[in-house]
Short mmCIF file of C-alpha atoms in Angstrom, two decimals:
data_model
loop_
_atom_site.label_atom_id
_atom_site.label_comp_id
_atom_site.label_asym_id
_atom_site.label_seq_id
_atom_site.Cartn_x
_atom_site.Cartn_y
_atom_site.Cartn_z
CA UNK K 1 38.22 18.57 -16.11
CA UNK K 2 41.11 16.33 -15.13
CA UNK K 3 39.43 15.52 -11.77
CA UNK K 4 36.05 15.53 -12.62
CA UNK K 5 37.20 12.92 -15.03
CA UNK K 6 39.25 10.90 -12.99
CA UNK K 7 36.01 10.83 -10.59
CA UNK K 8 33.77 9.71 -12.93
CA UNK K 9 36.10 6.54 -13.78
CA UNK K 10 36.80 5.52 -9.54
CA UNK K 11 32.63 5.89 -9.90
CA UNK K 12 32.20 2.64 -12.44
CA UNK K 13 33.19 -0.05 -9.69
CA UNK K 14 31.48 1.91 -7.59
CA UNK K 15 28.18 1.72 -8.88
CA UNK K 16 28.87 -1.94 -10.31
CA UNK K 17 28.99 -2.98 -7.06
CA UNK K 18 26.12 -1.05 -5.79
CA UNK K 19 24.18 -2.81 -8.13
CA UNK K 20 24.84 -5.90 -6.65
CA UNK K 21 22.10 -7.96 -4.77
CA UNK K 22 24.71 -8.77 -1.54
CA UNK K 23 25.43 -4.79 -1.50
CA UNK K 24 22.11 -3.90 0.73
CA UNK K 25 20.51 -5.89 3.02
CA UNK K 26 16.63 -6.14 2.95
CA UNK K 27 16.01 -5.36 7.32
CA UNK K 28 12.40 -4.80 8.61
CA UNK K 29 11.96 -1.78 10.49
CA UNK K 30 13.60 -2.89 14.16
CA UNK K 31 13.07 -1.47 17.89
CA UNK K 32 15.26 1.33 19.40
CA UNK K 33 16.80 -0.98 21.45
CA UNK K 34 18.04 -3.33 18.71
CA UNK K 35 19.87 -0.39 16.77
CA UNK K 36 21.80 0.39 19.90
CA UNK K 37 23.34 -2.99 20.22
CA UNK K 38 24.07 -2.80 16.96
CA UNK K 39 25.77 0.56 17.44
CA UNK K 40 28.06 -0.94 20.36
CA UNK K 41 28.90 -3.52 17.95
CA UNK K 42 29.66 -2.16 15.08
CA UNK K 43 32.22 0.40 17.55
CA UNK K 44 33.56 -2.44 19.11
CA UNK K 45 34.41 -3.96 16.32
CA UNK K 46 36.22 -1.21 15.12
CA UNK K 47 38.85 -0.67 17.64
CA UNK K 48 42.35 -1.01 16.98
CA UNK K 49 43.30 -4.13 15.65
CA UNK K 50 44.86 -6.63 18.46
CA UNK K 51 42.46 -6.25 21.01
CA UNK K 52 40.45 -9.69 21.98
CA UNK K 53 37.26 -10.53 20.70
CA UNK K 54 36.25 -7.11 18.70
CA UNK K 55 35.11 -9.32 16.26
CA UNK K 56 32.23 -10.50 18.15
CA UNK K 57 31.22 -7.00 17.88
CA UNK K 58 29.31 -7.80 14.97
CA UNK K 59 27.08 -10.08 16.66
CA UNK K 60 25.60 -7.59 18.58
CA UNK K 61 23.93 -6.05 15.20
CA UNK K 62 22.56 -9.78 14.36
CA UNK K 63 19.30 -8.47 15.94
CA UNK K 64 18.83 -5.42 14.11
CA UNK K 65 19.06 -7.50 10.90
CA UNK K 66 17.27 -10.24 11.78
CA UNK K 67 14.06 -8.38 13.53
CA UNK K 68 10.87 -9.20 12.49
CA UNK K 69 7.99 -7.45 13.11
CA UNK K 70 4.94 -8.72 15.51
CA UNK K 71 2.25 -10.19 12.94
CA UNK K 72 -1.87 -10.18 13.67
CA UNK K 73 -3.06 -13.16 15.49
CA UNK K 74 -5.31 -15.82 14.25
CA UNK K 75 -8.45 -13.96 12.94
CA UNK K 76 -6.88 -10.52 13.01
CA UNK K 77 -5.93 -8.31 10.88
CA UNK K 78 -3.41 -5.20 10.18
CA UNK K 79 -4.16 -2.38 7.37
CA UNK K 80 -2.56 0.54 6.61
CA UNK K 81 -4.11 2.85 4.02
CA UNK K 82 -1.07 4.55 2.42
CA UNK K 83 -0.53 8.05 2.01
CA UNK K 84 0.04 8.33 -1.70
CA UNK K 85 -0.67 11.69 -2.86
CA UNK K 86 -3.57 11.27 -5.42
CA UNK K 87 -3.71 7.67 -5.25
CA UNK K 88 -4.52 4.77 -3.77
CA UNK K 89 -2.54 1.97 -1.96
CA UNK K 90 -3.71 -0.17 0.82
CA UNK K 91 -1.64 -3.26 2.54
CA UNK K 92 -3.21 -5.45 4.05
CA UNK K 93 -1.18 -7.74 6.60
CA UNK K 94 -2.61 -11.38 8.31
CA UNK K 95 -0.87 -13.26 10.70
CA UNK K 96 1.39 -15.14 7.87
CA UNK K 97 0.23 -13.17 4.19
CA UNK K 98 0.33 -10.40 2.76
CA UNK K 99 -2.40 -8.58 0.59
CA UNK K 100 -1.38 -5.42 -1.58
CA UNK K 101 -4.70 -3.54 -3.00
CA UNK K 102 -3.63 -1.07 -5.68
CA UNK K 103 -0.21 0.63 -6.34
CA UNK K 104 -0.41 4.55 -6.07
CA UNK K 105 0.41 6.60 -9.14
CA UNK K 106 3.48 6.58 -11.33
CA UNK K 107 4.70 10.61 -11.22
CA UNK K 108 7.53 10.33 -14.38
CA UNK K 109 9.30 7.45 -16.29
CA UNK K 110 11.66 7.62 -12.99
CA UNK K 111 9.31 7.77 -10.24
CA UNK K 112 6.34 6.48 -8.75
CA UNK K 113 4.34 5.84 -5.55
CA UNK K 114 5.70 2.24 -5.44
CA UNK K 115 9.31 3.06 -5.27
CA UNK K 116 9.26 5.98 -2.79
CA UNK K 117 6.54 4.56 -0.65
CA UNK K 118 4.82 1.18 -0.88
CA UNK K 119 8.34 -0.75 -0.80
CA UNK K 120 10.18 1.13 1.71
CA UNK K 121 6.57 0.14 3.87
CA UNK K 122 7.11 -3.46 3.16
CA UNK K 123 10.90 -3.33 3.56
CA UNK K 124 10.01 -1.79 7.28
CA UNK K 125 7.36 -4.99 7.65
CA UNK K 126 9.05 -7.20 6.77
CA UNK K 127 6.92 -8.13 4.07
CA UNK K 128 9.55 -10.42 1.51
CA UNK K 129 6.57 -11.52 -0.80
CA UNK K 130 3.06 -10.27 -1.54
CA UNK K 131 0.48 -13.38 -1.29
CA UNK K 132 -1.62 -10.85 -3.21
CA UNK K 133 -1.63 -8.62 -5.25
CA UNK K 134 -4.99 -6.55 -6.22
CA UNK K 135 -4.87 -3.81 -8.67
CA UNK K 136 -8.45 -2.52 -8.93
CA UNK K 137 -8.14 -0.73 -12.63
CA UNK K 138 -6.11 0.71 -15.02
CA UNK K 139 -5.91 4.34 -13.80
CA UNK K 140 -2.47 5.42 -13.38
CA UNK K 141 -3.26 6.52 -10.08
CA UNK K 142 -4.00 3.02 -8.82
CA UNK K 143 -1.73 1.13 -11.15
CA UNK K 144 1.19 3.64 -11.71
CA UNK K 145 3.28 1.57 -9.06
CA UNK K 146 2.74 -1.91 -10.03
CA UNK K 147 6.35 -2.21 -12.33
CA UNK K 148 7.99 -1.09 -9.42
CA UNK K 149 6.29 -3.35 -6.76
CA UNK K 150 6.27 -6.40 -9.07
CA UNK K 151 10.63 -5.61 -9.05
CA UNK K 152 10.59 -5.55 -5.53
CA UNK K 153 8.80 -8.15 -4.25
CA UNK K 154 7.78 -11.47 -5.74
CA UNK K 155 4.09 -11.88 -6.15
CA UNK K 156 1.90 -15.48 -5.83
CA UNK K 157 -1.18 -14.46 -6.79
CA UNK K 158 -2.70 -11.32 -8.59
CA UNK K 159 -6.01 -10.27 -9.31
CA UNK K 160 -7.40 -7.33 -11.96
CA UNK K 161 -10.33 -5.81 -13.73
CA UNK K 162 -8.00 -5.79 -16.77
CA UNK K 163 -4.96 -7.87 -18.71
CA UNK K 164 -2.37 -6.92 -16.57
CA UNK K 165 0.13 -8.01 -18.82
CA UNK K 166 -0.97 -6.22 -21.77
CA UNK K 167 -0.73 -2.95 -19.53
CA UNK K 168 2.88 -3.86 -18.62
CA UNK K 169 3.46 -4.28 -22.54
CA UNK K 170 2.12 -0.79 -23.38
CA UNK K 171 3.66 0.84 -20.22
CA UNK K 172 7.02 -0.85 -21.13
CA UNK K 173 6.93 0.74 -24.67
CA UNK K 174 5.66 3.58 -23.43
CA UNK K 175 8.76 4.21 -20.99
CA UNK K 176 10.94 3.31 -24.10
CA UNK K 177 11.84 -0.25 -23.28
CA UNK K 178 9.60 -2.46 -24.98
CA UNK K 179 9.65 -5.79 -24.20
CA UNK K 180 11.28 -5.29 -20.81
CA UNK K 181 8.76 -6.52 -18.72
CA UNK K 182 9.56 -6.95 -15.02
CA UNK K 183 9.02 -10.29 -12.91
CA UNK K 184 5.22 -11.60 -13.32
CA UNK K 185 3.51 -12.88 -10.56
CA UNK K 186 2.85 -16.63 -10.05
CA UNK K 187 -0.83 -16.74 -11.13
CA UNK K 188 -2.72 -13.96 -12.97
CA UNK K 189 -6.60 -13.90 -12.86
CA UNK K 190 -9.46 -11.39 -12.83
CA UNK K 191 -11.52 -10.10 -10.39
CA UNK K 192 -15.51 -10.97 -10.13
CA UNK K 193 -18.26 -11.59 -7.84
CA UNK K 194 -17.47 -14.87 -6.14
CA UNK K 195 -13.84 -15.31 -6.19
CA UNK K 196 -13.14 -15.95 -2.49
CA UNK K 197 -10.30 -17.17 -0.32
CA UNK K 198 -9.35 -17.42 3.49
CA UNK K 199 -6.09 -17.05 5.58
CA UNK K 200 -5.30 -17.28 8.87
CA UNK K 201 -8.63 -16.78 9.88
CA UNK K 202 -9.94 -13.98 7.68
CA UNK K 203 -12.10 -14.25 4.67
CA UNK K 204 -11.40 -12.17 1.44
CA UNK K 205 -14.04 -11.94 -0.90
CA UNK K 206 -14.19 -9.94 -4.40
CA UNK K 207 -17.96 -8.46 -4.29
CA UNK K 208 -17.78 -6.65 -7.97
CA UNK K 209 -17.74 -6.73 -10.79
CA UNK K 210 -20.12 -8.76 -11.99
CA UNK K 211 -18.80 -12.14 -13.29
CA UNK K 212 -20.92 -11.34 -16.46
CA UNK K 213 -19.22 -8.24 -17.36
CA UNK K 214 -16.79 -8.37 -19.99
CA UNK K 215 -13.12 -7.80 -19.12
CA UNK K 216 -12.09 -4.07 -19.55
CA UNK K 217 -9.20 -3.24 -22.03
CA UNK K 218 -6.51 -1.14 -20.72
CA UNK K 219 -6.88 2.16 -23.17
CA UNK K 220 -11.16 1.79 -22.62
CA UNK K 221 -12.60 5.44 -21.26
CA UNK K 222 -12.15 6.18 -17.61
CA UNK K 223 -15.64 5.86 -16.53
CA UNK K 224 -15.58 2.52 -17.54
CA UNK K 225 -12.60 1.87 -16.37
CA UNK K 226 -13.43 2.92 -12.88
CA UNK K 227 -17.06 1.17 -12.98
CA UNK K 228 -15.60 -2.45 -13.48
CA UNK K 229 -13.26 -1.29 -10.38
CA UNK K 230 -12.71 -4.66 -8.29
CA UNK K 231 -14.32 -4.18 -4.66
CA UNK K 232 -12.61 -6.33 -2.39
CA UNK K 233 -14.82 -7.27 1.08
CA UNK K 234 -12.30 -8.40 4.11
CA UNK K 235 -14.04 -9.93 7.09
CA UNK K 236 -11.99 -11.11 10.15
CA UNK K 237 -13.35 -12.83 13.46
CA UNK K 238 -13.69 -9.42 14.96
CA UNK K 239 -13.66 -6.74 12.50
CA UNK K 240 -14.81 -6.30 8.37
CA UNK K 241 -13.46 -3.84 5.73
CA UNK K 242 -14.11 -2.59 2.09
CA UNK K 243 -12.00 -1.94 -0.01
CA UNK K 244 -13.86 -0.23 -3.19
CA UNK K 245 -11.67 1.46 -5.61
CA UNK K 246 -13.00 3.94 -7.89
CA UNK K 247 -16.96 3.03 -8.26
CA UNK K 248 -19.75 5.63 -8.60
CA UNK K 249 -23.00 5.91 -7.30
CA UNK K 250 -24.44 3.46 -9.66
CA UNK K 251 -22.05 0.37 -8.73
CA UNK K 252 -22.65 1.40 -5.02
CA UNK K 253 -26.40 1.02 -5.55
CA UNK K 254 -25.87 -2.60 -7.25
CA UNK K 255 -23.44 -3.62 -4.26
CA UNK K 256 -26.77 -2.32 -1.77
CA UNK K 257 -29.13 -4.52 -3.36
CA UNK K 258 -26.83 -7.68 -2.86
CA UNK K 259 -25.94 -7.02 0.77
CA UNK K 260 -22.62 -6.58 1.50
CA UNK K 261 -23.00 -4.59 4.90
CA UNK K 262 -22.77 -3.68 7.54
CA UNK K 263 -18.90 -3.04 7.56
CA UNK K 264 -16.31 -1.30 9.84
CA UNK K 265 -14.12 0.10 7.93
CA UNK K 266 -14.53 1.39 4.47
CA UNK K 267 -12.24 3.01 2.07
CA UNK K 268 -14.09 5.85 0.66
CA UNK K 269 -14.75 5.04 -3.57
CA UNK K 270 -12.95 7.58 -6.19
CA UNK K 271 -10.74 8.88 -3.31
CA UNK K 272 -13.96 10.72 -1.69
CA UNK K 273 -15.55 11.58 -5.45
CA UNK K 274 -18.83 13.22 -5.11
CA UNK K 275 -19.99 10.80 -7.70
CA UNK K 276 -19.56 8.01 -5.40
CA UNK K 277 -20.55 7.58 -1.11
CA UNK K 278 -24.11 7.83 -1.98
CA UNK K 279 -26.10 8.26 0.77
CA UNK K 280 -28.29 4.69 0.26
CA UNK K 281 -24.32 3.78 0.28
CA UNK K 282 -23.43 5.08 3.22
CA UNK K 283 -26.61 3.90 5.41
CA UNK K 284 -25.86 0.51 4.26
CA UNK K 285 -22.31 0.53 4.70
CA UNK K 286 -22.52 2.00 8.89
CA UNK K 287 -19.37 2.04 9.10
CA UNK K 288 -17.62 3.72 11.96
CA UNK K 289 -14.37 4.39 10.00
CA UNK K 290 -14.00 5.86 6.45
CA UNK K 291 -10.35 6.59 4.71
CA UNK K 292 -10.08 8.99 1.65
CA UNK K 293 -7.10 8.85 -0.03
CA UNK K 294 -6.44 11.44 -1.63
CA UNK K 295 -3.31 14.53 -2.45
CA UNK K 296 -2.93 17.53 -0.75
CA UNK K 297 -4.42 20.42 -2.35
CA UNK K 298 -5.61 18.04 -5.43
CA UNK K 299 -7.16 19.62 -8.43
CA UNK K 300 -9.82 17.45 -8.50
CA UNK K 301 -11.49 18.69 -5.03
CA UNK K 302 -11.06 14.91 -3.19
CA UNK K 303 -12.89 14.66 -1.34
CA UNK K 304 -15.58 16.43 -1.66
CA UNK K 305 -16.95 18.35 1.65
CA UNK K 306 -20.75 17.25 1.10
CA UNK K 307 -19.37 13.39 1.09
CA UNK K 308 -17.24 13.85 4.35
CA UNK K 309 -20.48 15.85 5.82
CA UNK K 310 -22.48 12.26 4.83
CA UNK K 311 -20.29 9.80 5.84
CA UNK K 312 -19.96 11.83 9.44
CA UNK K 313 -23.87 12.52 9.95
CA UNK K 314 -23.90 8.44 9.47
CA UNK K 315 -21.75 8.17 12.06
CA UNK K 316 -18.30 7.40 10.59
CA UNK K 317 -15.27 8.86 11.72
CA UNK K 318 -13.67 10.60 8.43
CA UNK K 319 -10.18 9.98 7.57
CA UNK K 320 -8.18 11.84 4.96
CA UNK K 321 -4.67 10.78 3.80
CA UNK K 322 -3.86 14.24 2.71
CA UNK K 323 -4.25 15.26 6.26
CA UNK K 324 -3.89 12.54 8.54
CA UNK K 325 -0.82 10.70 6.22
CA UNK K 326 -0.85 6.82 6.62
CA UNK K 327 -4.01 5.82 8.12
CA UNK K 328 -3.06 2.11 10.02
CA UNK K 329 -5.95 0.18 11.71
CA UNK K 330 -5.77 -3.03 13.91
CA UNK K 331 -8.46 -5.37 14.24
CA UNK K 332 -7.99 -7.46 17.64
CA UNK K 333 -10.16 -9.14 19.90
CA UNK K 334 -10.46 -6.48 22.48
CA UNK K 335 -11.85 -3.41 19.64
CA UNK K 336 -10.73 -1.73 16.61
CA UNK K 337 -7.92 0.59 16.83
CA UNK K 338 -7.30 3.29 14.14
CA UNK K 339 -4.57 5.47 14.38
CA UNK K 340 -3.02 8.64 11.77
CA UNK K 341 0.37 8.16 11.64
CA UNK K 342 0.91 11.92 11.03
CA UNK K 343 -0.50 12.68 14.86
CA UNK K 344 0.96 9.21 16.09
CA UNK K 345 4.70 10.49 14.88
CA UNK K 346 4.64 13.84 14.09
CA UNK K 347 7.59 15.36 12.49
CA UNK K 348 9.86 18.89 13.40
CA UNK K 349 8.50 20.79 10.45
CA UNK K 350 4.98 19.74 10.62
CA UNK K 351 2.03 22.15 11.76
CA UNK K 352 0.80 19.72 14.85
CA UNK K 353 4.61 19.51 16.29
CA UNK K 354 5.55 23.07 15.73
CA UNK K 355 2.42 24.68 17.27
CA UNK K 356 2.80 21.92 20.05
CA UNK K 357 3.67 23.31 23.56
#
């Protein structure tokens, strides 16, 4: 008891200074290469004191820290649907912004999709500050990580189907700190028909829902919730993509009748829902890349077979986070390139590497 005790109190400064801003260093994801200079430094500088210049050591790790990863060019664009379990995330990188659609799901008071994987992705990036930041509704599974993302990451601009700030109120006293509300971004609006913007070359345009349509409160019934879903169209010099959070069948049809296709890349609405990817949907859309996101071994059957089966007889190549992990595409002058970063990096214990030869 003595010891445990004694532990616990060397543990205070400890975690004080752990705490502490200057105690990590925010560093992109950096290139083999870099991390062995900064190896060589780090054990040069650590000789034995006396020996010239093992200081300088610690120049050699400068690179490492100060890496930062190759952006799109003019008219490009980067995406990378993230795999979130039963959620939805999708970043969306231009040659100087950053667009964040939807925030996974929140698991516990302690844990969410944010934390463990949306801002360890924009840590790797690079990413210091979200331009935007688009949360399509109020379904835990798309909003869940927006406390956590708004704590990492400043945010200019955000865009919703619903008072964001009320949410953050109720979530807040939910999670039993009321009125602890974490950093708000810059400018808060709401998502409609219209609302358009361009960077670098690429066009972002909000397709639905309706301007008309009355905001939608944060406790209203799911189906509702889900219907006023903002659908977010992203057209580059090259290459388009959809982004269409949880509509049905219904909102699909309405989005048909105003012409919004043909696109390249879609992200399949309700995670792959059977009550969404209609099939006067999916001829419009002709897209020859669709992304489900959606849990392994979900309860809710996402997605459902007959909706891959469409989207495939259409022509689309059918992408499923729950099998394929992070889906990341790259739209560039000479084609599109989509790539599952599961069979890109494959790890020891998965099924792909172990079976491998």
């Amino acid at each position: 008891g003595l010891a445990h005790e004694a532990l616990r109190f060397m543990m205070v400064p400890t975690h004080w200074l752990a705490s502490q801003g200057a105690a990590s260093l925010d560093a992109a994801a950096a290139p083999w290469w870099t991390l062995l200079l900064a190896l060589s430094g780090m054990a040069a500088a650590l000789l034995p004191r006396g020996l010239p210049l093992r200081w300088s050591g610690w120049l050699l790790v400068l690179p490492a820290l100060l890496w930062r990863p190759e952006r799109p060019p003019e008219g490009a664009w980067d995406m990378v649907a993230l795999d979130v379990g039963q959620g939805a995330a999708v970043l969306v990188l231009t040659a100087g912004h950053a667009l964040l659609f939807d925030t996974g799901i929140r698991h516990s008071p302690v844990s969410d999709a944010a934390s463990r994987s949306i801002v360890p992705l924009l840590r790797a990036k690079g990413v210091k500050r979200l331009d935007v930041l688009v949360v399509s509704h109020a379904d835990i599974d798309h909003v869940g990580g927006l406390r956590s993302v708004l704590e990492s990451r400043s945010v200019g601009q955000s865009y919703s189907s619903f008072d964001t700030v009320a949410y953050l109120k109720r979530e807040a006293a939910l999670l039993g700190v009321p009125g602890n509300l974490p950093p708000l971004p810059q400018a808060l609006s709401r998502c409609h028909e219209g609302v358009k913007w361009a960077v670098d070359g690429v066009a972002f345009e909000f397709v639905w829902p309706l301007k008309s349509s009355p905001p939608v409160g944060v406790g209203s019934q799911s189906k509702l919730r889900n219907a006023q879903s903002c659908v977010l169209l992203i057209r580059g010099r090259h290459h388009s993509a959809l982004l269409t959070g949880d509509i049905a069948a219904a909102q699909e049809g309405e989005l048909v009748r105003r012409g919004f296709g043909p696109v390249d890349v879609v992200a399949a609405a309700h995670h792959g829902s059977r009550s969404s990817s209609a099939d006067v949907f999916v001829n419009h859309a002709a897209a020859g890349h669709v992304i489900a996101q959606a849990g392994r071994w979900n309860r809710y059957g996402h997605p459902h077979p007959a909706v891959q089966r469409r989207w495939q007889r259409a022509g689309a190549q059918f992408w499923r986070t729950d099998l394929h992990g992070a889906i990341m595409v790259q739209s560039r002058a000479d084609g599109l390139e989509v790539e599952s970063h599961r069979e890109a990096r494959p790890r020891h214990w998965s099924l792909d590497s172990a079976s491998a030869p």
